[in-house]
Amino acid sequence: MHHFSWWRLGWSLLLYGAILAVVGVVVGAPLLVLLAGALGLVCWHYWQLYLLVRWLWNGRQFTPPRGSGTWQFAFDGVYFLQRKNLKRRKELGKLLKRFREGTEALPDAVVVINEERDIVWCNKLATTMLGFRWPDDHGQRIDNLLRRPEFLAYIKKQQFQEPLIIPSPVLPMASVEIRVIPYTANETLMVARDVTRLQQLEQMRRDFVANVSHELRTPLTVLRGYLEMIGEDPRLEQGPWGKPHKMMTDQVGRMYSLVEQLLALSRLEARGEPESLKDVDVPALMRKLESDSGALNSDKQHQIHFDIAPLHMRGDSEQMMSAFANLVANAIHYTPAGGTIEVSWKKLADGRAKFAVSDTGDGIAPEHILRITERFYRVDKARSRNTGGSGLGLSIVKHVLSRHRSKLEITSRLGKGSTFSFVIPKELLVNDVLSASNQ
Ligand code: ADP
């Protein structure tokens, strides 16, 4: 490593000048010799510059030619920089190689997309799972290659919290789950996973539940019919079989409603969003609910207030009724006698509509709130069993709402009461329908 020194440079110049002066004096023409010396120096500098430029632009060798004098510093400096760059490039290359090897080793297809949705890079699995060709598809728009409408809508919507499941464009009968992860300001990672097996298992589970429920319904109907027939006999009440008969009737009734709920859930799971969205006369449903809840409320004598706006929505009437009824029935069941229940359906300032049921009941602890929409989840199993609950009601509500682009919101304070509500989006509301029957 050379160190450039002004001193050395100054001394060499001075020495050069002195030699020239001596030679000039000896020859007897000091000025001429000085001029010739200066010209020689300029020419020498140009020659060194020429050597450097020639090597920089045309040189095949990695090492620079040997410069002399002060130029040696410049030549060595350039060489040093070049070596540093080369080292860094090698390190970057290694890093890139490691990253690629890492992504190749992943069991998922990985595609890097830029802001314009062009493919920047993809791994080998992306070629087998999604049918991309690499490197031919480099720079192709991803939405030109994956043309399924669900995928196009997903990419356009730009909401990637939930993954998307689509059939694989190349593998027959296979499903892939797509996740999109924006990872720099203008690059996005798309990861696709083969979920065929999971989907098959999920389908088997659904089919199993649906089939078992269906098969159980017939024997239960027979049992229920005979129990009803037997119950018509006036002698039963006084005889020893009065109490067992009542218990059998109750339990068969519970089993029947459980099977009905399981079947309702299976139907909801099998269907996506209702294909044809029909007019749902919410105020009419509420009037029916009001009269039906009378029977449920006969023991507890709650005060139930309905505050219903004359607002219709679009969806599946039967499904919406089951959601409304489940929430109101829960409020009645889980509120100690003499409570107050408020049921409301109104338009919000932003054009959406909100349905809410508030009660002054037991309330639910926060750790349960997250889980009560799971199937068969009950806060207090014994209590819920007494009310005839199966733990499926809120599951049904959740499914119905997701099919109506809505979500169940629960706020609750232990011992004070709970509010179950959901908001129906603007596009599912029928504008300004004044239900004639509601006036
Ligand atoms: P169930 O058929 O047991 O009522 P749900 O799915 O409807 O099943 O409700 C699940 C659990 O959530 C219930 O067991 C109950 O503990 C709790 N829950 C539901 N609604 C209310 C409410 N309004 N107040 C307090 N707890 C409730």
CSV table of C-alpha atoms and ligand atoms in Angstrom, one decimal:
chain,number,residue,atom,x,y,z
A,1,MET,CA,0.0,0.0,0.0
A,2,HIS,CA,1.5,3.3,-1.1
A,3,HIS,CA,1.0,6.5,0.7
A,4,PHE,CA,0.8,9.6,-1.4
A,5,SER,CA,3.0,12.3,0.1
A,6,TRP,CA,3.1,16.0,-0.9
A,7,TRP,CA,6.6,16.2,0.5
A,8,ARG,CA,7.9,13.5,-1.7
A,9,LEU,CA,6.2,15.0,-4.7
A,10,GLY,CA,7.6,18.5,-3.9
A,11,TRP,CA,11.2,17.1,-3.4
A,12,SER,CA,11.1,15.1,-6.6
A,13,LEU,CA,10.0,18.2,-8.5
A,14,LEU,CA,12.6,20.3,-6.9
A,15,LEU,CA,15.3,17.7,-7.7
A,16,TYR,CA,14.1,17.5,-11.3
A,17,GLY,CA,14.2,21.4,-11.5
A,18,ALA,CA,17.7,21.4,-10.0
A,19,ILE,CA,19.1,18.8,-12.4
A,20,LEU,CA,17.6,20.8,-15.3
A,21,ALA,CA,19.1,24.0,-14.0
A,22,VAL,CA,22.6,22.4,-13.6
A,23,VAL,CA,22.4,20.8,-17.1
A,24,GLY,CA,21.1,24.2,-18.4
A,25,VAL,CA,24.1,26.0,-16.8
A,26,VAL,CA,26.5,23.4,-18.1
A,27,VAL,CA,25.1,23.6,-21.6
A,28,GLY,CA,24.8,27.3,-21.4
A,29,ALA,CA,21.1,27.6,-22.2
A,30,PRO,CA,19.3,27.3,-18.9
A,31,LEU,CA,15.9,28.6,-20.1
A,32,LEU,CA,15.8,26.3,-23.1
A,33,VAL,CA,16.7,23.3,-21.0
A,34,LEU,CA,14.1,24.2,-18.4
A,35,LEU,CA,11.4,24.6,-21.2
A,36,ALA,CA,12.4,21.2,-22.7
A,37,GLY,CA,12.3,19.6,-19.3
A,38,ALA,CA,8.8,21.0,-18.6
A,39,LEU,CA,7.6,19.8,-22.0
A,40,GLY,CA,9.1,16.4,-21.3
A,41,LEU,CA,7.2,16.3,-18.0
A,42,VAL,CA,3.9,17.2,-19.6
A,43,CYS,CA,4.5,14.6,-22.3
A,44,TRP,CA,5.3,12.0,-19.7
A,45,HIS,CA,2.1,12.8,-17.8
A,46,TYR,CA,0.0,12.5,-21.0
A,47,TRP,CA,1.6,9.2,-21.7
A,48,GLN,CA,0.7,7.9,-18.2
A,49,LEU,CA,-2.8,9.2,-18.6
A,50,TYR,CA,-3.0,7.4,-22.0
A,51,LEU,CA,-1.9,4.2,-20.4
A,52,LEU,CA,-4.5,4.4,-17.7
A,53,VAL,CA,-7.4,5.3,-20.0
A,54,ARG,CA,-6.4,2.6,-22.5
A,55,TRP,CA,-6.4,0.0,-19.8
A,56,LEU,CA,-9.7,1.3,-18.3
A,57,TRP,CA,-11.6,1.2,-21.6
A,58,ASN,CA,-9.8,-1.5,-23.6
A,59,GLY,CA,-7.7,-3.4,-21.2
A,60,ARG,CA,-8.3,-7.2,-21.0
A,61,GLN,CA,-6.1,-7.7,-18.0
A,62,PHE,CA,-7.5,-7.4,-14.5
A,63,THR,CA,-4.4,-5.8,-13.2
A,64,PRO,CA,-3.5,-2.3,-14.4
A,65,PRO,CA,-0.2,-1.7,-16.3
A,66,ARG,CA,2.6,-0.5,-14.1
A,67,GLY,CA,2.5,3.3,-13.9
A,68,SER,CA,5.5,5.1,-12.7
A,69,GLY,CA,6.1,8.0,-10.3
A,70,THR,CA,3.1,9.6,-8.9
A,71,TRP,CA,0.9,7.9,-11.4
A,72,GLN,CA,1.5,4.7,-9.6
A,73,PHE,CA,-0.8,5.9,-6.9
A,74,ALA,CA,-3.7,6.4,-9.3
A,75,PHE,CA,-3.1,3.0,-11.0
A,76,ASP,CA,-2.9,1.3,-7.6
A,77,GLY,CA,-6.0,3.1,-6.3
A,78,VAL,CA,-8.1,2.1,-9.3
A,79,TYR,CA,-6.9,-1.5,-8.9
A,80,PHE,CA,-7.7,-1.4,-5.2
A,81,LEU,CA,-11.2,-0.1,-5.8
A,82,GLN,CA,-11.8,-2.8,-8.4
A,83,ARG,CA,-10.7,-5.5,-6.1
A,84,LYS,CA,-13.0,-4.2,-3.4
A,85,ASN,CA,-16.0,-4.2,-5.9
A,86,LEU,CA,-15.2,-7.6,-7.1
A,87,LYS,CA,-15.2,-8.9,-3.6
A,88,ARG,CA,-18.5,-7.3,-2.8
A,89,ARG,CA,-20.0,-8.6,-6.0
A,90,LYS,CA,-18.9,-12.1,-5.1
A,91,GLU,CA,-20.4,-11.8,-1.7
A,92,LEU,CA,-23.7,-10.5,-3.2
A,93,GLY,CA,-23.6,-13.3,-5.7
A,94,LYS,CA,-23.2,-15.8,-2.9
A,95,LEU,CA,-26.0,-14.2,-0.9
A,96,LEU,CA,-28.3,-14.4,-4.0
A,97,LYS,CA,-27.3,-18.0,-4.6
A,98,ARG,CA,-28.1,-18.8,-1.0
A,99,PHE,CA,-31.5,-17.0,-1.2
A,100,ARG,CA,-32.3,-18.9,-4.4
A,101,GLU,CA,-31.3,-22.2,-3.0
A,102,GLY,CA,-33.3,-21.5,0.1
A,103,THR,CA,-36.4,-20.7,-1.9
A,104,GLU,CA,-35.9,-23.7,-4.1
A,105,ALA,CA,-35.7,-25.9,-1.0
A,106,LEU,CA,-39.1,-24.5,0.2
A,107,PRO,CA,-42.0,-26.8,-0.3
A,108,ASP,CA,-43.9,-23.9,-1.8
A,109,ALA,CA,-44.0,-22.1,-5.1
A,110,VAL,CA,-42.5,-18.7,-4.7
A,111,VAL,CA,-42.9,-15.8,-7.3
A,112,VAL,CA,-41.5,-12.3,-6.9
A,113,ILE,CA,-43.7,-9.7,-8.6
A,114,ASN,CA,-43.0,-6.0,-9.2
A,115,GLU,CA,-45.3,-3.0,-9.0
A,116,GLU,CA,-46.6,-3.6,-12.5
A,117,ARG,CA,-47.4,-7.2,-11.6
A,118,ASP,CA,-44.6,-8.5,-13.8
A,119,ILE,CA,-42.8,-11.6,-12.8
A,120,VAL,CA,-39.3,-10.8,-11.6
A,121,TRP,CA,-38.4,-14.3,-10.5
A,122,CYS,CA,-39.9,-17.6,-9.6
A,123,ASN,CA,-38.7,-20.9,-8.2
A,124,LYS,CA,-38.9,-24.3,-9.8
A,125,LEU,CA,-42.1,-25.3,-7.9
A,126,ALA,CA,-43.9,-22.3,-9.4
A,127,THR,CA,-43.3,-24.0,-12.8
A,128,THR,CA,-44.8,-27.3,-11.8
A,129,MET,CA,-47.6,-26.0,-9.5
A,130,LEU,CA,-48.6,-22.9,-11.4
A,131,GLY,CA,-47.4,-23.7,-14.9
A,132,PHE,CA,-45.0,-20.8,-15.3
A,133,ARG,CA,-42.0,-21.2,-17.6
A,134,TRP,CA,-38.7,-19.9,-16.4
A,135,PRO,CA,-36.9,-17.9,-17.7
A,136,ASP,CA,-39.3,-17.5,-20.6
A,137,ASP,CA,-42.0,-15.9,-18.4
A,138,HIS,CA,-39.6,-13.3,-16.9
A,139,GLY,CA,-41.3,-9.9,-17.2
A,140,GLN,CA,-44.7,-11.4,-18.1
A,141,ARG,CA,-47.7,-10.0,-16.2
A,142,ILE,CA,-48.9,-12.5,-13.6
A,143,ASP,CA,-52.5,-11.8,-14.3
A,144,ASN,CA,-51.9,-12.8,-17.9
A,145,LEU,CA,-50.6,-16.1,-16.8
A,146,LEU,CA,-53.0,-16.9,-14.0
A,147,ARG,CA,-56.3,-16.1,-15.6
A,148,ARG,CA,-58.8,-17.4,-13.0
A,149,PRO,CA,-61.5,-14.8,-12.2
A,150,GLU,CA,-61.1,-15.4,-8.5
A,151,PHE,CA,-57.4,-14.7,-8.7
A,152,LEU,CA,-57.9,-11.6,-10.8
A,153,ALA,CA,-60.4,-10.2,-8.4
A,154,TYR,CA,-58.1,-11.1,-5.4
A,155,ILE,CA,-55.1,-9.2,-7.0
A,156,LYS,CA,-57.3,-6.3,-7.9
A,157,LYS,CA,-58.8,-5.9,-4.5
A,158,GLN,CA,-55.3,-5.7,-2.9
A,159,GLN,CA,-56.5,-7.2,0.4
A,160,PHE,CA,-54.2,-10.0,1.2
A,161,GLN,CA,-55.0,-10.7,4.9
A,162,GLU,CA,-56.8,-13.9,3.9
A,163,PRO,CA,-55.3,-16.4,1.5
A,164,LEU,CA,-57.0,-17.5,-1.7
A,165,ILE,CA,-57.6,-21.1,-2.7
A,166,ILE,CA,-57.9,-21.8,-6.4
A,167,PRO,CA,-57.6,-25.0,-8.5
A,168,SER,CA,-54.1,-25.5,-9.8
A,169,PRO,CA,-53.9,-24.4,-13.4
A,170,VAL,CA,-51.8,-27.4,-14.3
A,171,LEU,CA,-52.2,-30.2,-11.8
A,172,PRO,CA,-55.5,-32.0,-12.3
A,173,MET,CA,-57.7,-32.1,-9.2
A,174,ALA,CA,-55.2,-30.1,-7.1
A,175,SER,CA,-55.9,-27.0,-5.1
A,176,VAL,CA,-53.4,-24.3,-4.3
A,177,GLU,CA,-53.5,-21.7,-1.5
A,178,ILE,CA,-52.1,-18.4,-2.6
A,179,ARG,CA,-50.7,-15.9,-0.2
A,180,VAL,CA,-49.5,-12.5,-1.3
A,181,ILE,CA,-46.9,-10.7,0.9
A,182,PRO,CA,-45.7,-7.2,0.0
A,183,TYR,CA,-42.1,-7.1,1.2
A,184,THR,CA,-40.6,-4.0,-0.2
A,185,ALA,CA,-42.1,-0.7,-1.5
A,186,ASN,CA,-42.5,-2.1,-5.0
A,187,GLU,CA,-42.0,-5.8,-4.8
A,188,THR,CA,-44.4,-8.5,-3.7
A,189,LEU,CA,-43.9,-12.1,-2.9
A,190,MET,CA,-46.5,-14.6,-3.9
A,191,VAL,CA,-46.3,-18.0,-2.2
A,192,ALA,CA,-48.5,-20.9,-3.4
A,193,ARG,CA,-48.9,-24.0,-1.4
A,194,ASP,CA,-50.5,-27.3,-2.4
A,195,VAL,CA,-53.5,-27.8,-0.2
A,196,THR,CA,-55.2,-30.6,-2.1
A,197,ARG,CA,-54.9,-33.0,0.8
A,198,LEU,CA,-56.2,-30.5,3.3
A,199,GLN,CA,-59.1,-29.7,1.1
A,200,GLN,CA,-59.9,-33.4,0.6
A,201,LEU,CA,-59.8,-34.0,4.4
A,202,GLU,CA,-62.0,-30.9,4.9
A,203,GLN,CA,-64.4,-32.2,2.3
A,204,MET,CA,-64.4,-35.6,3.9
A,205,ARG,CA,-65.2,-34.1,7.3
A,206,ARG,CA,-68.1,-32.1,5.8
A,207,ASP,CA,-69.5,-35.0,3.9
A,208,PHE,CA,-69.2,-37.2,7.0
A,209,VAL,CA,-71.0,-34.7,9.2
A,210,ALA,CA,-73.7,-34.2,6.6
A,211,ASN,CA,-74.2,-37.9,6.0
A,212,VAL,CA,-74.3,-38.8,9.7
A,213,SER,CA,-76.8,-36.0,10.4
A,214,HIS,CA,-78.9,-37.0,7.4
A,215,GLU,CA,-78.9,-40.7,8.4
A,216,LEU,CA,-79.8,-39.8,12.0
A,217,ARG,CA,-82.7,-37.7,11.1
A,218,THR,CA,-85.0,-40.5,9.8
A,219,PRO,CA,-84.8,-42.7,13.0
A,220,LEU,CA,-85.2,-39.7,15.1
A,221,THR,CA,-88.3,-38.7,13.2
A,222,VAL,CA,-89.7,-42.1,13.8
A,223,LEU,CA,-88.9,-42.0,17.5
A,224,ARG,CA,-90.4,-38.6,17.8
A,225,GLY,CA,-93.6,-39.6,16.0
A,226,TYR,CA,-94.2,-42.6,18.2
A,227,LEU,CA,-93.4,-40.6,21.4
A,228,GLU,CA,-96.0,-38.1,20.3
A,229,MET,CA,-98.5,-40.8,19.6
A,230,ILE,CA,-97.9,-42.4,23.0
A,231,GLY,CA,-98.1,-38.9,24.7
A,232,GLU,CA,-101.7,-38.6,23.4
A,233,ASP,CA,-102.8,-41.3,25.7
A,234,PRO,CA,-104.4,-39.6,28.8
A,235,ARG,CA,-103.5,-42.5,31.1
A,236,LEU,CA,-99.7,-41.9,30.6
A,237,GLU,CA,-99.6,-38.9,32.9
A,238,GLN,CA,-100.7,-40.9,36.0
A,239,GLY,CA,-98.8,-44.1,35.2
A,240,PRO,CA,-95.1,-44.8,35.9
A,241,TRP,CA,-94.1,-44.0,32.3
A,242,GLY,CA,-95.2,-40.3,32.5
A,243,LYS,CA,-91.9,-38.9,33.6
A,244,PRO,CA,-89.7,-41.2,31.5
A,245,HIS,CA,-91.8,-40.3,28.5
A,246,LYS,CA,-91.4,-36.6,29.1
A,247,MET,CA,-87.6,-37.0,29.4
A,248,MET,CA,-87.4,-39.1,26.3
A,249,THR,CA,-89.5,-36.6,24.4
A,250,ASP,CA,-87.2,-33.8,25.6
A,251,GLN,CA,-84.0,-35.6,24.7
A,252,VAL,CA,-85.2,-36.8,21.3
A,253,GLY,CA,-86.2,-33.1,20.7
A,254,ARG,CA,-82.7,-32.0,21.6
A,255,MET,CA,-81.1,-34.6,19.3
A,256,TYR,CA,-83.4,-33.7,16.5
A,257,SER,CA,-82.6,-30.0,16.8
A,258,LEU,CA,-78.9,-30.8,17.0
A,259,VAL,CA,-79.2,-32.8,13.8
A,260,GLU,CA,-81.1,-30.0,12.2
A,261,GLN,CA,-78.5,-27.5,13.1
A,262,LEU,CA,-75.7,-29.7,11.9
A,263,LEU,CA,-77.5,-30.1,8.6
A,264,ALA,CA,-78.0,-26.4,8.4
A,265,LEU,CA,-74.3,-25.8,8.9
A,266,SER,CA,-73.4,-28.4,6.3
A,267,ARG,CA,-75.7,-26.7,3.8
A,268,LEU,CA,-74.2,-23.3,4.6
A,269,GLU,CA,-70.7,-24.7,4.2
A,270,ALA,CA,-71.5,-26.4,0.9
A,271,ARG,CA,-72.8,-23.2,-0.6
A,272,GLY,CA,-70.9,-20.1,-1.2
A,273,GLU,CA,-72.5,-16.7,-1.2
A,274,PRO,CA,-76.3,-17.1,-2.1
A,275,GLU,CA,-76.3,-17.3,-5.9
A,276,SER,CA,-79.4,-15.2,-6.3
A,277,LEU,CA,-79.7,-12.5,-3.7
A,278,LYS,CA,-83.4,-12.1,-3.0
A,279,ASP,CA,-85.2,-9.3,-1.3
A,280,VAL,CA,-85.2,-9.9,2.5
A,281,ASP,CA,-88.0,-8.1,4.2
A,282,VAL,CA,-86.2,-7.6,7.5
A,283,PRO,CA,-89.0,-5.7,9.3
A,284,ALA,CA,-91.4,-8.6,8.4
A,285,LEU,CA,-88.8,-11.2,9.8
A,286,MET,CA,-88.6,-9.1,12.9
A,287,ARG,CA,-92.3,-9.1,13.5
A,288,LYS,CA,-92.3,-12.9,13.2
A,289,LEU,CA,-89.4,-13.1,15.6
A,290,GLU,CA,-91.2,-10.8,18.0
A,291,SER,CA,-94.2,-13.1,18.1
A,292,ASP,CA,-92.1,-16.3,18.2
A,293,SER,CA,-89.9,-15.0,21.0
A,294,GLY,CA,-93.1,-14.7,23.2
A,295,ALA,CA,-93.1,-18.5,23.7
A,296,LEU,CA,-89.4,-18.6,24.5
A,297,ASN,CA,-89.7,-15.7,26.9
A,298,SER,CA,-92.7,-17.0,28.7
A,299,ASP,CA,-90.7,-18.3,31.7
A,300,LYS,CA,-88.3,-15.5,32.1
A,301,GLN,CA,-90.5,-12.6,31.3
A,302,HIS,CA,-87.8,-10.3,29.9
A,303,GLN,CA,-88.7,-6.9,28.5
A,304,ILE,CA,-87.9,-7.2,24.8
A,305,HIS,CA,-87.9,-4.0,22.7
A,306,PHE,CA,-87.7,-4.0,19.0
A,307,ASP,CA,-86.5,-0.9,17.2
A,308,ILE,CA,-86.7,-1.7,13.6
A,309,ALA,CA,-86.1,0.6,10.6
A,310,PRO,CA,-88.2,-0.1,7.5
A,311,LEU,CA,-85.2,-1.3,5.6
A,312,HIS,CA,-84.9,-4.3,3.3
A,313,MET,CA,-81.7,-6.1,2.4
A,314,ARG,CA,-80.7,-8.6,-0.3
A,315,GLY,CA,-79.7,-12.1,0.6
A,316,ASP,CA,-81.2,-15.4,1.7
A,317,SER,CA,-84.2,-14.8,3.8
A,318,GLU,CA,-84.2,-18.2,5.5
A,319,GLN,CA,-80.5,-17.9,6.5
A,320,MET,CA,-80.9,-14.4,7.8
A,321,MET,CA,-83.9,-15.4,9.8
A,322,SER,CA,-81.9,-18.2,11.4
A,323,ALA,CA,-79.1,-15.7,12.3
A,324,PHE,CA,-81.5,-13.1,13.8
A,325,ALA,CA,-83.4,-15.9,15.7
A,326,ASN,CA,-80.2,-17.4,17.1
A,327,LEU,CA,-79.0,-14.1,18.5
A,328,VAL,CA,-82.4,-13.2,20.0
A,329,ALA,CA,-82.8,-16.8,21.5
A,330,ASN,CA,-79.3,-16.6,23.1
A,331,ALA,CA,-80.1,-13.2,24.6
A,332,ILE,CA,-83.2,-14.7,26.1
A,333,HIS,CA,-81.5,-17.9,27.4
A,334,TYR,CA,-78.4,-16.2,28.8
A,335,THR,CA,-80.2,-13.4,30.7
A,336,PRO,CA,-81.6,-14.0,34.2
A,337,ALA,CA,-85.3,-13.6,34.5
A,338,GLY,CA,-86.7,-10.1,34.3
A,339,GLY,CA,-83.9,-8.7,32.1
A,340,THR,CA,-84.1,-6.2,29.3
A,341,ILE,CA,-83.3,-7.1,25.7
A,342,GLU,CA,-83.0,-4.5,22.9
A,343,VAL,CA,-83.2,-5.6,19.3
A,344,SER,CA,-82.4,-2.9,16.7
A,345,TRP,CA,-82.0,-2.7,13.0
A,346,LYS,CA,-81.1,0.7,11.7
A,347,LYS,CA,-79.3,2.6,8.9
A,348,LEU,CA,-75.9,4.0,9.8
A,349,ALA,CA,-74.7,7.4,8.7
A,350,ASP,CA,-72.3,5.9,6.2
A,351,GLY,CA,-75.1,4.1,4.4
A,352,ARG,CA,-74.6,0.6,5.9
A,353,ALA,CA,-77.1,-1.0,8.2
A,354,LYS,CA,-76.6,-2.5,11.6
A,355,PHE,CA,-78.4,-5.2,13.5
A,356,ALA,CA,-77.8,-5.5,17.2
A,357,VAL,CA,-79.1,-7.5,20.1
A,358,SER,CA,-78.2,-6.2,23.6
A,359,ASP,CA,-79.1,-8.0,26.8
A,360,THR,CA,-78.6,-7.4,30.5
A,361,GLY,CA,-77.5,-11.0,31.0
A,362,ASP,CA,-74.5,-12.9,32.3
A,363,GLY,CA,-72.0,-11.5,29.9
A,364,ILE,CA,-69.0,-13.4,28.5
A,365,ALA,CA,-65.4,-13.3,29.7
A,366,PRO,CA,-63.0,-12.0,27.0
A,367,GLU,CA,-61.1,-15.3,26.7
A,368,HIS,CA,-64.4,-17.0,25.7
A,369,ILE,CA,-65.5,-14.3,23.3
A,370,LEU,CA,-62.8,-15.2,20.8
A,371,ARG,CA,-64.0,-18.8,20.8
A,372,ILE,CA,-67.7,-18.8,21.2
A,373,THR,CA,-68.4,-18.9,17.4
A,374,GLU,CA,-66.6,-22.2,17.2
A,375,ARG,CA,-68.7,-25.3,16.8
A,376,PHE,CA,-69.8,-26.9,20.0
A,377,TYR,CA,-68.1,-24.3,22.1
A,378,ARG,CA,-70.0,-23.4,25.2
A,379,VAL,CA,-68.9,-21.2,28.1
A,380,ASP,CA,-70.8,-23.3,30.6
A,381,LYS,CA,-71.6,-26.6,29.2
A,382,ALA,CA,-74.1,-27.7,31.9
A,383,ARG,CA,-75.9,-24.4,31.8
A,384,SER,CA,-76.1,-24.4,28.1
A,385,ARG,CA,-77.3,-27.9,28.0
A,386,ASN,CA,-80.2,-26.9,30.3
A,387,THR,CA,-81.2,-24.3,27.8
A,388,GLY,CA,-81.2,-26.9,25.1
A,389,GLY,CA,-78.1,-25.3,23.6
A,390,SER,CA,-75.7,-27.3,21.4
A,391,GLY,CA,-73.0,-24.7,20.8
A,392,LEU,CA,-73.8,-24.6,17.1
A,393,GLY,CA,-76.0,-21.5,17.1
A,394,LEU,CA,-73.3,-18.9,16.8
A,395,SER,CA,-71.4,-21.0,14.3
A,396,ILE,CA,-74.4,-20.9,12.1
A,397,VAL,CA,-74.7,-17.1,12.6
A,398,LYS,CA,-71.0,-16.7,11.6
A,399,HIS,CA,-71.4,-18.7,8.4
A,400,VAL,CA,-74.6,-17.0,7.5
A,401,LEU,CA,-73.0,-13.6,8.0
A,402,SER,CA,-69.8,-14.4,6.0
A,403,ARG,CA,-72.1,-15.4,3.1
A,404,HIS,CA,-73.7,-11.9,3.4
A,405,ARG,CA,-70.3,-10.1,3.5
A,406,SER,CA,-70.7,-9.3,7.1
A,407,LYS,CA,-69.1,-10.3,10.4
A,408,LEU,CA,-70.4,-10.9,13.9
A,409,GLU,CA,-69.1,-8.4,16.5
A,410,ILE,CA,-69.4,-9.2,20.2
A,411,THR,CA,-68.9,-6.8,23.1
A,412,SER,CA,-69.6,-8.0,26.5
A,413,ARG,CA,-69.1,-7.2,30.2
A,414,LEU,CA,-69.2,-10.0,32.7
A,415,GLY,CA,-72.3,-9.8,34.8
A,416,LYS,CA,-73.5,-6.7,33.0
A,417,GLY,CA,-74.6,-8.0,29.6
A,418,SER,CA,-73.6,-8.5,26.0
A,419,THR,CA,-74.2,-7.0,22.6
A,420,PHE,CA,-74.1,-9.1,19.5
A,421,SER,CA,-74.2,-7.0,16.3
A,422,PHE,CA,-73.3,-7.1,12.6
A,423,VAL,CA,-73.2,-4.5,9.9
A,424,ILE,CA,-74.6,-5.2,6.4
A,425,PRO,CA,-72.7,-3.5,3.6
A,426,LYS,CA,-74.3,-0.8,1.5
A,427,GLU,CA,-74.4,-3.0,-1.7
A,428,LEU,CA,-76.7,-5.5,0.0
A,429,LEU,CA,-79.2,-3.0,1.1
A,430,VAL,CA,-82.3,-2.2,-0.8
A,431,ASN,CA,-82.5,1.5,-1.0
A,432,ASP,CA,-85.3,3.3,0.7
A,433,VAL,CA,-87.8,0.5,0.7
A,434,LEU,CA,-90.6,1.5,3.0
A,435,SER,CA,-92.2,-1.7,4.0
A,436,ALA,CA,-95.9,-1.0,3.6
A,437,SER,CA,-96.7,-3.5,6.2
A,438,ASN,CA,-94.5,-1.8,8.7
A,439,GLN,CA,-96.5,1.5,8.7
B,1,ADP,P1,-75.8,-22.6,22.4
B,1,ADP,O1,-76.6,-23.4,21.5
B,1,ADP,O2,-75.1,-23.4,23.5
B,1,ADP,O3,-76.5,-21.4,22.9
B,1,ADP,P2,-74.2,-20.8,20.8
B,1,ADP,O4,-73.3,-21.1,19.7
B,1,ADP,O5,-75.5,-20.1,20.4
B,1,ADP,O6,-74.6,-22.2,21.5
B,1,ADP,O7,-73.5,-20.0,21.9
B,1,ADP,C1,-72.3,-20.5,22.4
B,1,ADP,C2,-72.0,-20.0,23.8
B,1,ADP,O8,-71.9,-18.6,23.9
B,1,ADP,C3,-73.2,-20.3,24.7
B,1,ADP,O9,-73.0,-21.6,25.3
B,1,ADP,C4,-73.1,-19.3,25.8
B,1,ADP,O10,-72.2,-19.7,26.8
B,1,ADP,C5,-72.4,-18.1,25.1
B,1,ADP,N1,-73.4,-17.1,24.7
B,1,ADP,C6,-74.1,-16.9,23.5
B,1,ADP,N2,-74.9,-15.8,23.6
B,1,ADP,C7,-74.8,-15.3,24.8
B,1,ADP,C8,-75.3,-14.1,25.5
B,1,ADP,N3,-76.2,-13.3,24.8
B,1,ADP,N4,-74.9,-13.9,26.7
B,1,ADP,C9,-74.0,-14.7,27.3
B,1,ADP,N5,-73.5,-15.7,26.8
B,1,ADP,C10,-73.8,-16.1,25.5
